């Protein structure tokens, strides 16, 4: 095995998907804890005040839709390097979440044991499904009153049309929660009576469920129930099948209690052993294998620097192939220019450090002044156009107006930058002087107004429009597209990349246009490729 292949085989790049409050933040913290990237929980607790301050900061970041510090967290467990990509929790930033999911190889789905599948879990799952992404499930909060585990498994199977195989089985729930039996490794792991600051042990190795050790370690009624339930669940669920998992048809399910550090180690072992290594990456011309010698990478996220006075941005780049080295010259495919990457950044838990090297599956941050945009490809010379990184048609459209009309030009520049970052869609109608700004959630407008005021010094307000939706328009025949544009001038705008967009006044207007112009395609998403 070459060094490159070895490094590829050690990478696990994943994201956590969940409904708010299911425990994503807690689980993230615990994964970092087990990965040695942060201090013991005790230390975290002792620094209560600081922690509060930190989480308040996170809240601000989140409200503003930015979280550079925790966007990517890298840690090592069992010789494998894990890259955990954070996805913004708030529904309004789901577009960012979708793009982040294009940069991972698998996802951990966290469910609250009392609630099961919730709306946001479902939405995010659908995005994963589009890409047949392998999903590992973690059912959290078993220390609270929970739904019946059979019921939860059934719900996953029924509502997500996903086969389930329990990887562990809970022994009791709520106040009676004793621990789990690890069905893959045949270990009994008990929760212990200690505080939340203790890490649970590795558990007791058993020779299957009939092992008399279980009778010694568990109360009679619990062991009888465990045997009966596992017997039943094994009859109901298919055995674990690696191919079905990697194809996104089957999910192994772990039970645990993140806040008590419980079930987290088993989950990490599971990801170490089963989660996929960096995948082959599709481009318009060919598929890139991760163990190809030449470096290739794509930008999936842009973030303005935390310092509002600074114009720098960080492009989050996923390495797809080859060994990346600091100082490397890479071709920026869109502009056809060579760029030297002097200061790539690696993200280690809360810290950032210079990346001397990076491997497929790794995420590096490249500071830049706006040259890099979402979807851009970097290569060692080849014209690679990465596919599958979408823009979404916004569901809310508003007009942006500067409080001071003389600052209209500055506003235009600010909006252009926000659009390039992927923070919003910005449309310039070909008729009139207004800017139309599109968002996938209404909260985004507040965040934008705040950023435009503080970062660009342009007080701005957003006003409702009578527009219904926006569609990117395309046609095979350039003449047909031009004709369509000329015939609908009042409804035509350009996005920040000068792509043509149709702004529909209502559903009927859109349907009518589609009927009248059969040669024109009206697209809800636009891929970030030229
Ligand atoms: P999120 O990122 O998915 O939104 O969830 P987060 O981790 O913030 O957890 C949401 C709430 O659930 C938090 O409580 C957290 O402490 C709690 N929680 C997480 N995991 C467990 C678990 O295994 N068992 C129990 N019982 N609770 C859990 P909070 O009261 O909202 O916040 P906090 O004051 O505890 O920080």
XYZ file of C-alpha atoms and ligand atoms in Angstrom:
566
model
C 0.000 0.000 0.000
C 1.402 3.408 -0.898
C 1.611 6.129 1.725
C -1.219 7.899 -0.063
C -3.429 4.802 0.019
C -2.644 4.283 3.669
C -3.600 7.848 4.527
C -6.807 7.519 2.508
C -7.696 4.335 4.374
C -7.361 6.228 7.667
C -9.670 9.105 6.864
C -13.267 9.311 8.063
C -14.973 12.513 7.001
C -18.504 12.872 8.313
C -21.231 15.199 9.544
C -23.924 14.880 12.176
C -27.506 15.368 11.106
C -30.244 15.899 13.634
C -33.235 17.935 14.668
C -32.369 20.816 17.028
C -32.093 19.649 20.652
C -31.504 15.982 19.873
C -27.966 16.350 21.210
C -25.703 17.137 18.266
C -23.598 19.648 20.181
C -23.261 17.337 23.155
C -22.306 14.383 21.002
C -19.793 16.506 19.077
C -18.173 17.547 22.321
C -17.999 13.950 23.494
C -16.551 12.702 20.238
C -13.814 15.303 20.607
C -13.328 14.206 24.175
C -12.861 10.550 23.244
C -10.702 11.644 20.316
C -8.439 13.406 22.803
C -8.982 16.723 21.065
C -10.428 18.381 24.153
C -9.931 17.908 27.851
C -11.858 15.562 30.096
C -15.430 16.467 30.769
C -14.474 17.306 34.350
C -12.259 20.055 33.083
C -15.021 21.346 30.881
C -17.354 21.446 33.814
C -14.848 23.108 36.089
C -14.562 25.873 33.581
C -18.303 26.389 33.765
C -18.162 30.105 33.433
C -15.868 29.949 30.467
C -17.973 27.278 28.909
C -21.029 29.437 29.211
C -19.156 32.274 27.565
C -18.033 29.956 24.849
C -21.475 28.617 24.130
C -22.886 32.124 24.146
C -20.335 33.017 21.533
C -21.376 29.968 19.582
C -24.930 31.178 19.829
C -23.965 34.519 18.340
C -22.045 32.768 15.620
C -24.985 30.585 14.932
C -27.450 33.432 14.894
C -25.278 35.089 12.361
C -24.913 31.872 10.453
C -21.204 31.700 10.953
C -19.101 29.402 13.037
C -15.579 29.323 11.748
C -14.177 28.042 15.010
C -16.209 24.890 14.918
C -16.912 24.399 11.228
C -14.469 21.541 10.946
C -13.138 19.502 13.803
C -10.340 17.042 13.282
C -9.372 14.394 15.812
C -7.646 11.042 15.894
C -9.120 7.831 17.292
C -7.633 4.364 16.893
C -5.104 5.650 14.342
C -7.858 7.014 12.149
C -8.188 10.707 11.436
C -11.757 11.912 11.772
C -12.921 15.122 10.142
C -16.251 16.150 11.626
C -17.946 18.906 9.647
C -20.415 20.985 11.569
C -23.704 21.869 9.990
C -25.541 24.966 11.191
C -28.380 24.051 13.470
C -30.922 26.619 12.403
C -33.334 25.658 9.716
C -32.789 28.935 7.889
C -29.264 27.997 7.052
C -30.065 24.660 5.565
C -28.515 25.638 2.253
C -25.159 25.795 3.947
C -25.909 22.447 5.500
C -26.682 20.914 2.145
C -23.364 22.076 0.757
C -21.489 20.783 3.765
C -23.060 17.407 3.142
C -21.467 17.375 -0.329
C -18.073 17.376 1.367
C -18.541 14.373 3.665
C -18.484 10.639 3.055
C -20.991 9.611 5.676
C -23.308 10.982 8.332
C -24.256 10.199 11.900
C -27.974 10.680 12.462
C -28.751 11.613 16.064
C -32.264 11.003 17.364
C -33.787 11.890 20.688
C -35.007 8.604 22.178
C -38.199 10.262 23.373
C -38.980 11.796 19.997
C -37.621 9.634 17.215
C -37.555 11.060 13.712
C -38.386 14.800 13.646
C -38.923 17.170 10.730
C -35.379 18.437 10.396
C -33.917 14.923 10.722
C -36.101 13.875 7.888
C -35.186 16.767 5.616
C -31.489 16.266 6.165
C -31.841 12.559 5.689
C -33.447 13.166 2.295
C -30.379 15.148 1.241
C -28.144 12.281 2.309
C -30.326 9.864 0.458
C -29.941 11.810 -2.784
C -26.295 10.919 -2.552
C -26.822 7.380 -1.180
C -24.755 8.359 1.791
C -24.037 5.760 4.485
C -25.780 6.675 7.740
C -24.922 5.534 11.231
C -27.687 6.157 13.766
C -27.196 7.209 17.380
C -30.294 7.188 19.541
C -29.561 9.609 22.347
C -30.901 10.416 25.826
C -31.607 6.856 26.953
C -31.135 8.160 30.494
C -34.498 9.881 30.080
C -37.894 8.353 29.628
C -37.720 7.010 26.093
C -39.897 5.417 23.510
C -39.741 1.676 23.146
C -36.586 0.738 21.159
C -38.577 -1.535 18.837
C -40.872 1.331 18.111
C -37.932 3.617 17.299
C -36.347 1.077 14.959
C -39.667 0.564 13.274
C -40.079 4.285 12.770
C -36.662 4.617 11.122
C -37.453 1.738 8.851
C -40.938 2.916 7.943
C -40.491 6.655 7.588
C -37.038 6.645 6.014
C -37.355 3.379 4.100
C -34.036 2.324 5.546
C -33.135 -1.115 6.881
C -31.942 -1.090 10.473
C -29.526 -3.330 12.337
C -29.066 -2.627 16.042
C -25.370 -2.319 16.877
C -26.127 -2.176 20.574
C -29.183 -2.834 22.706
C -30.291 -0.733 25.673
C -30.874 -2.308 29.054
C -33.725 -0.305 30.539
C -34.402 3.370 29.974
C -34.795 6.510 32.048
C -33.962 6.032 35.697
C -33.645 2.295 35.067
C -31.114 2.684 32.268
C -28.263 0.336 33.168
C -26.230 0.359 29.987
C -26.031 -1.384 26.629
C -25.052 -4.694 25.236
C -22.746 -4.197 22.256
C -24.104 -6.646 19.719
C -21.184 -6.277 17.306
C -18.385 -6.764 19.820
C -20.294 -8.869 22.387
C -19.517 -6.600 25.290
C -21.625 -5.520 28.202
C -21.072 -1.851 28.944
C -22.685 -0.519 32.092
C -23.290 3.097 32.798
C -21.938 3.036 36.356
C -23.124 5.189 39.146
C -20.348 7.744 38.850
C -20.721 11.294 37.771
C -20.956 12.582 34.249
C -17.281 13.430 34.369
C -16.191 9.813 34.302
C -15.687 7.950 31.113
C -17.445 4.585 31.094
C -15.190 1.557 30.876
C -14.596 -0.554 27.802
C -17.114 -3.053 29.109
C -16.972 -6.763 29.810
C -16.320 -9.125 26.940
C -18.960 -11.845 26.798
C -19.320 -15.058 24.915
C -22.688 -14.082 23.568
C -25.909 -13.426 25.372
C -25.972 -16.778 27.156
C -22.759 -15.977 28.976
C -23.372 -16.490 32.724
C -21.369 -13.297 33.359
C -24.482 -11.429 32.357
C -26.417 -13.106 35.164
C -23.806 -11.989 37.635
C -23.636 -8.432 36.454
C -27.277 -7.645 35.804
C -30.431 -7.997 37.895
C -32.496 -11.070 36.949
C -35.367 -9.221 35.356
C -32.993 -7.076 33.255
C -31.003 -9.976 31.906
C -34.140 -11.930 31.034
C -35.570 -8.926 29.234
C -32.299 -8.292 27.384
C -32.126 -11.885 26.119
C -35.721 -11.885 25.047
C -35.533 -8.536 23.282
C -32.289 -9.272 21.463
C -33.672 -12.588 20.368
C -36.688 -10.813 18.998
C -34.833 -7.971 17.344
C -32.431 -10.365 15.647
C -35.444 -12.144 14.225
C -36.946 -8.879 12.994
C -33.921 -7.014 11.629
C -31.495 -8.127 8.946
C -27.914 -8.831 10.044
C -25.417 -6.067 9.354
C -24.477 -5.991 5.679
C -21.521 -3.805 4.718
C -22.563 -3.360 1.104
C -26.097 -2.318 2.016
C -24.664 0.148 4.560
C -22.188 1.675 2.101
C -24.931 2.031 -0.490
C -27.088 3.884 2.016
C -29.782 1.199 2.353
C -29.067 0.046 5.893
C -28.127 1.850 9.069
C -26.477 0.390 12.166
C -28.169 1.799 15.264
C -26.376 2.630 18.512
C -28.135 3.547 21.734
C -26.556 5.885 24.252
C -26.590 8.963 26.376
C -24.156 11.532 25.068
C -24.330 13.696 28.127
C -23.169 10.753 30.229
C -20.431 9.920 27.695
C -22.311 6.722 27.188
C -22.307 4.855 23.887
C -19.875 7.341 22.372
C -16.860 5.050 22.383
C -18.864 2.258 20.728
C -20.028 4.713 18.095
C -16.430 5.748 17.428
C -15.283 2.141 17.154
C -18.140 1.589 14.745
C -17.130 4.566 12.607
C -13.497 3.463 12.716
C -14.372 0.008 11.492
C -17.231 0.647 9.153
C -17.593 4.264 8.071
C -16.410 4.745 4.513
C -13.006 6.099 3.529
C -12.927 9.088 1.132
C -15.013 8.312 -1.886
C -14.305 8.751 -5.580
C -15.448 12.206 -6.664
C -17.511 12.864 -9.773
C -16.605 15.701 -12.140
C -18.073 16.732 -15.479
C -15.364 14.856 -17.363
C -14.454 11.850 -15.208
C -14.442 10.320 -11.747
C -11.455 11.149 -9.543
C -10.099 8.370 -7.349
C -8.698 9.494 -3.991
C -5.425 7.628 -4.478
C -4.517 9.445 -7.676
C -1.140 11.183 -7.267
C -2.233 14.592 -8.469
C -3.991 16.851 -6.015
C -7.567 17.868 -6.699
C -9.968 19.703 -4.414
C -13.185 21.704 -4.441
C -14.600 24.607 -2.464
C -17.836 23.788 -0.626
C -18.130 26.739 1.705
C -16.904 30.304 2.008
C -16.818 32.206 5.232
C -16.083 35.840 5.869
C -13.456 36.270 8.487
C -14.523 36.624 12.083
C -12.966 40.067 12.177
C -15.594 42.252 10.539
C -13.075 44.908 9.564
C -11.063 42.371 7.645
C -11.972 41.633 4.069
C -10.377 38.212 4.089
C -12.424 35.143 3.588
C -11.736 31.529 4.192
C -12.625 29.014 1.530
C -13.272 25.551 2.916
C -11.763 23.091 0.512
C -12.169 19.347 0.460
C -9.137 17.468 -0.779
C -10.315 14.781 -3.200
C -7.039 13.203 -4.326
C -3.288 13.342 -3.913
C -1.046 14.615 -1.138
C -1.583 18.312 -0.618
C 1.430 20.295 0.610
C 1.729 23.831 1.855
C 3.153 26.214 -0.723
C 1.815 24.110 -3.555
C 0.847 25.735 -6.838
C -2.645 24.767 -7.865
C -4.690 25.698 -10.875
C -7.880 27.554 -10.070
C -9.962 26.022 -12.807
C -12.650 28.697 -13.115
C -10.214 31.561 -13.713
C -7.564 29.368 -15.330
C -4.985 30.981 -13.036
C -2.354 29.352 -10.901
C -2.487 30.111 -7.195
C 0.150 29.338 -4.609
C -1.374 28.131 -1.386
C 0.858 29.767 1.206
C -1.263 29.630 4.317
C -3.656 26.715 4.280
C -5.309 26.159 7.638
C -6.165 22.888 9.373
C -8.884 22.851 11.996
C -8.083 20.984 15.161
C -11.037 21.154 17.507
C -11.110 24.782 18.630
C -7.717 25.629 17.203
C -6.452 26.348 13.779
C -2.972 25.640 12.611
C -1.035 25.857 9.407
C -1.509 22.794 7.284
C 1.854 21.493 6.166
C 0.154 18.633 4.402
C -3.316 17.214 3.927
C -4.765 14.061 2.424
C -7.945 13.081 0.615
C -10.953 13.554 2.884
C -9.249 16.379 4.779
C -10.635 19.892 4.820
C -8.264 22.815 4.578
C -9.130 26.469 4.863
C -7.615 28.739 2.246
C -7.616 32.438 3.104
C -8.289 34.573 0.034
C -9.693 37.909 -1.045
C -12.641 36.632 -3.000
C -10.990 34.654 -5.800
C -12.392 31.385 -4.521
C -16.101 30.651 -4.781
C -18.368 27.795 -3.876
C -18.031 24.945 -6.336
C -14.632 26.031 -7.640
C -12.152 23.297 -8.441
C -8.418 23.269 -7.778
C -6.087 20.884 -9.581
C -2.535 20.333 -10.694
C -3.400 21.396 -14.214
C -6.452 19.382 -15.291
C -9.701 21.179 -16.113
C -11.799 19.517 -13.460
C -15.343 20.738 -12.982
C -16.867 19.289 -9.859
C -20.538 18.448 -10.030
C -23.219 18.104 -7.421
C -22.711 21.263 -5.351
C -26.045 22.993 -5.642
C -27.540 26.433 -5.219
C -31.178 26.380 -4.216
C -33.977 28.517 -5.526
C -34.770 30.819 -2.620
C -38.190 30.614 -1.037
C -38.238 34.207 0.197
C -37.525 37.193 -2.009
C -37.112 40.746 -0.753
C -35.841 44.029 -2.120
C -32.696 45.433 -0.518
C -32.586 49.228 -0.151
C -29.837 51.318 1.416
C -31.138 53.747 4.064
C -29.016 56.359 2.288
C -29.773 56.200 -1.455
C -26.285 57.487 -2.237
C -24.822 54.241 -0.903
C -26.519 52.072 -3.530
C -23.251 51.137 -5.179
C -21.703 50.072 -1.879
C -24.772 47.998 -1.197
C -24.332 46.315 -4.573
C -20.772 45.358 -3.681
C -21.802 44.035 -0.276
C -24.567 41.926 -1.808
C -22.217 40.564 -4.434
C -19.839 39.426 -1.703
C -22.600 37.802 0.332
C -23.775 35.990 -2.781
C -20.268 34.746 -3.501
C -20.035 33.461 0.043
C -23.254 31.589 -0.516
C -25.009 33.514 2.264
C -27.878 34.525 -0.030
C -28.980 34.669 -3.630
C -28.751 38.093 -5.173
C -30.571 39.030 -8.352
C -30.270 42.203 -10.386
C -33.393 42.655 -12.490
C -32.483 43.934 -15.936
C -35.181 46.568 -15.591
C -34.979 48.975 -12.647
C -32.382 49.808 -10.040
C -33.353 47.476 -7.186
C -31.573 44.429 -5.938
C -33.669 41.385 -5.157
C -32.292 39.179 -2.438
C -33.406 35.607 -1.969
C -33.122 33.444 1.112
C -34.232 29.981 2.091
C -35.433 31.240 5.474
C -36.705 34.632 6.692
C -34.154 34.952 9.507
C -31.430 35.233 6.889
C -32.583 38.775 6.024
C -31.979 39.992 9.563
C -28.564 38.387 9.617
C -27.717 39.962 6.273
C -28.901 43.434 7.255
C -26.757 43.175 10.361
C -23.694 42.039 8.442
C -24.087 44.653 5.718
C -24.334 47.355 8.351
C -21.394 46.195 10.477
C -19.048 44.782 7.866
C -19.719 47.127 4.966
C -20.970 50.169 6.796
C -24.118 50.376 4.705
C -27.330 50.677 6.748
C -29.865 48.710 4.765
C -33.428 47.529 5.025
C -35.308 44.778 3.290
C -38.785 45.274 1.901
C -41.284 42.624 0.914
C -41.827 42.056 -2.796
C -44.767 40.617 -4.625
C -42.493 38.000 -6.138
C -43.261 34.348 -5.656
C -40.091 32.499 -6.557
C -36.978 32.473 -8.718
C -35.879 29.909 -11.271
C -32.613 29.674 -13.137
C -33.379 29.383 -16.820
C -31.475 27.395 -19.388
C -31.996 26.237 -22.950
C -29.945 24.133 -25.330
C -30.449 26.743 -27.990
C -28.917 30.108 -27.035
C -31.275 31.844 -29.471
C -34.320 30.382 -27.723
C -33.029 31.602 -24.383
C -32.407 35.086 -25.715
C -35.886 35.161 -27.194
C -37.344 34.125 -23.872
C -35.346 36.844 -22.106
C -36.429 39.498 -24.577
C -40.051 38.440 -24.333
C -40.114 38.566 -20.513
C -37.879 41.500 -19.711
C -39.846 42.611 -16.675
C -39.317 39.223 -15.019
C -35.676 38.643 -15.933
C -32.708 39.165 -13.639
C -29.087 38.075 -13.471
C -27.567 36.337 -10.474
C -24.124 37.239 -9.098
C -22.479 35.036 -11.712
C -24.536 36.622 -14.495
C -26.655 33.523 -14.948
C -30.184 34.272 -16.184
C -33.013 34.012 -13.683
C -36.789 34.193 -14.075
C -38.610 35.950 -11.222
C -42.159 34.654 -11.106
C -44.972 36.763 -9.633
C -47.015 33.739 -8.654
C -47.384 30.030 -9.331
C -49.567 30.688 -12.326
C -46.980 33.019 -13.868
C -44.356 30.299 -13.551
C -46.584 27.552 -14.951
C -47.626 29.761 -17.805
C -44.017 30.598 -18.730
C -43.103 26.924 -18.652
C -46.019 26.099 -20.933
C -45.346 28.933 -23.352
C -41.629 28.255 -23.615
C -41.210 24.495 -23.863
C -37.578 24.826 -25.002
C -36.609 26.602 -21.801
C -35.788 24.734 -18.605
C -36.766 26.322 -15.271
C -34.380 25.066 -12.624
C -34.892 25.060 -8.879
C -31.223 24.474 -8.249
C -28.189 25.608 -10.061
C -24.936 23.743 -9.789
C -21.918 25.825 -9.091
C -20.206 25.081 -12.374
C -19.778 27.336 -15.296
P -28.430 20.157 19.649
O -27.011 20.568 19.425
O -28.822 18.967 18.842
O -29.423 21.248 19.567
O -28.534 19.599 21.138
P -27.641 19.839 22.426
O -26.440 18.984 22.391
O -27.465 21.297 22.658
O -28.600 19.217 23.508
C -29.884 19.730 23.750
C -30.254 19.507 25.195
O -30.279 18.101 25.462
C -29.236 20.093 26.164
O -29.934 20.478 27.325
C -28.368 18.896 26.504
O -27.714 19.021 27.742
C -29.379 17.795 26.512
N -28.784 16.469 26.255
C -27.919 16.105 25.291
N -27.619 14.794 25.374
C -28.324 14.311 26.422
C -28.431 13.013 27.025
O -27.818 12.029 26.625
N -29.297 12.916 28.076
C -29.989 13.982 28.567
N -30.775 13.760 29.603
N -29.896 15.211 28.032
C -29.075 15.369 26.974
P -30.298 21.975 27.656
O -30.982 21.963 28.962
O -30.998 22.589 26.491
O -28.894 22.669 27.719
P -27.787 22.612 28.859
O -28.146 23.717 29.789
O -27.805 21.266 29.482
O -26.494 22.872 28.109
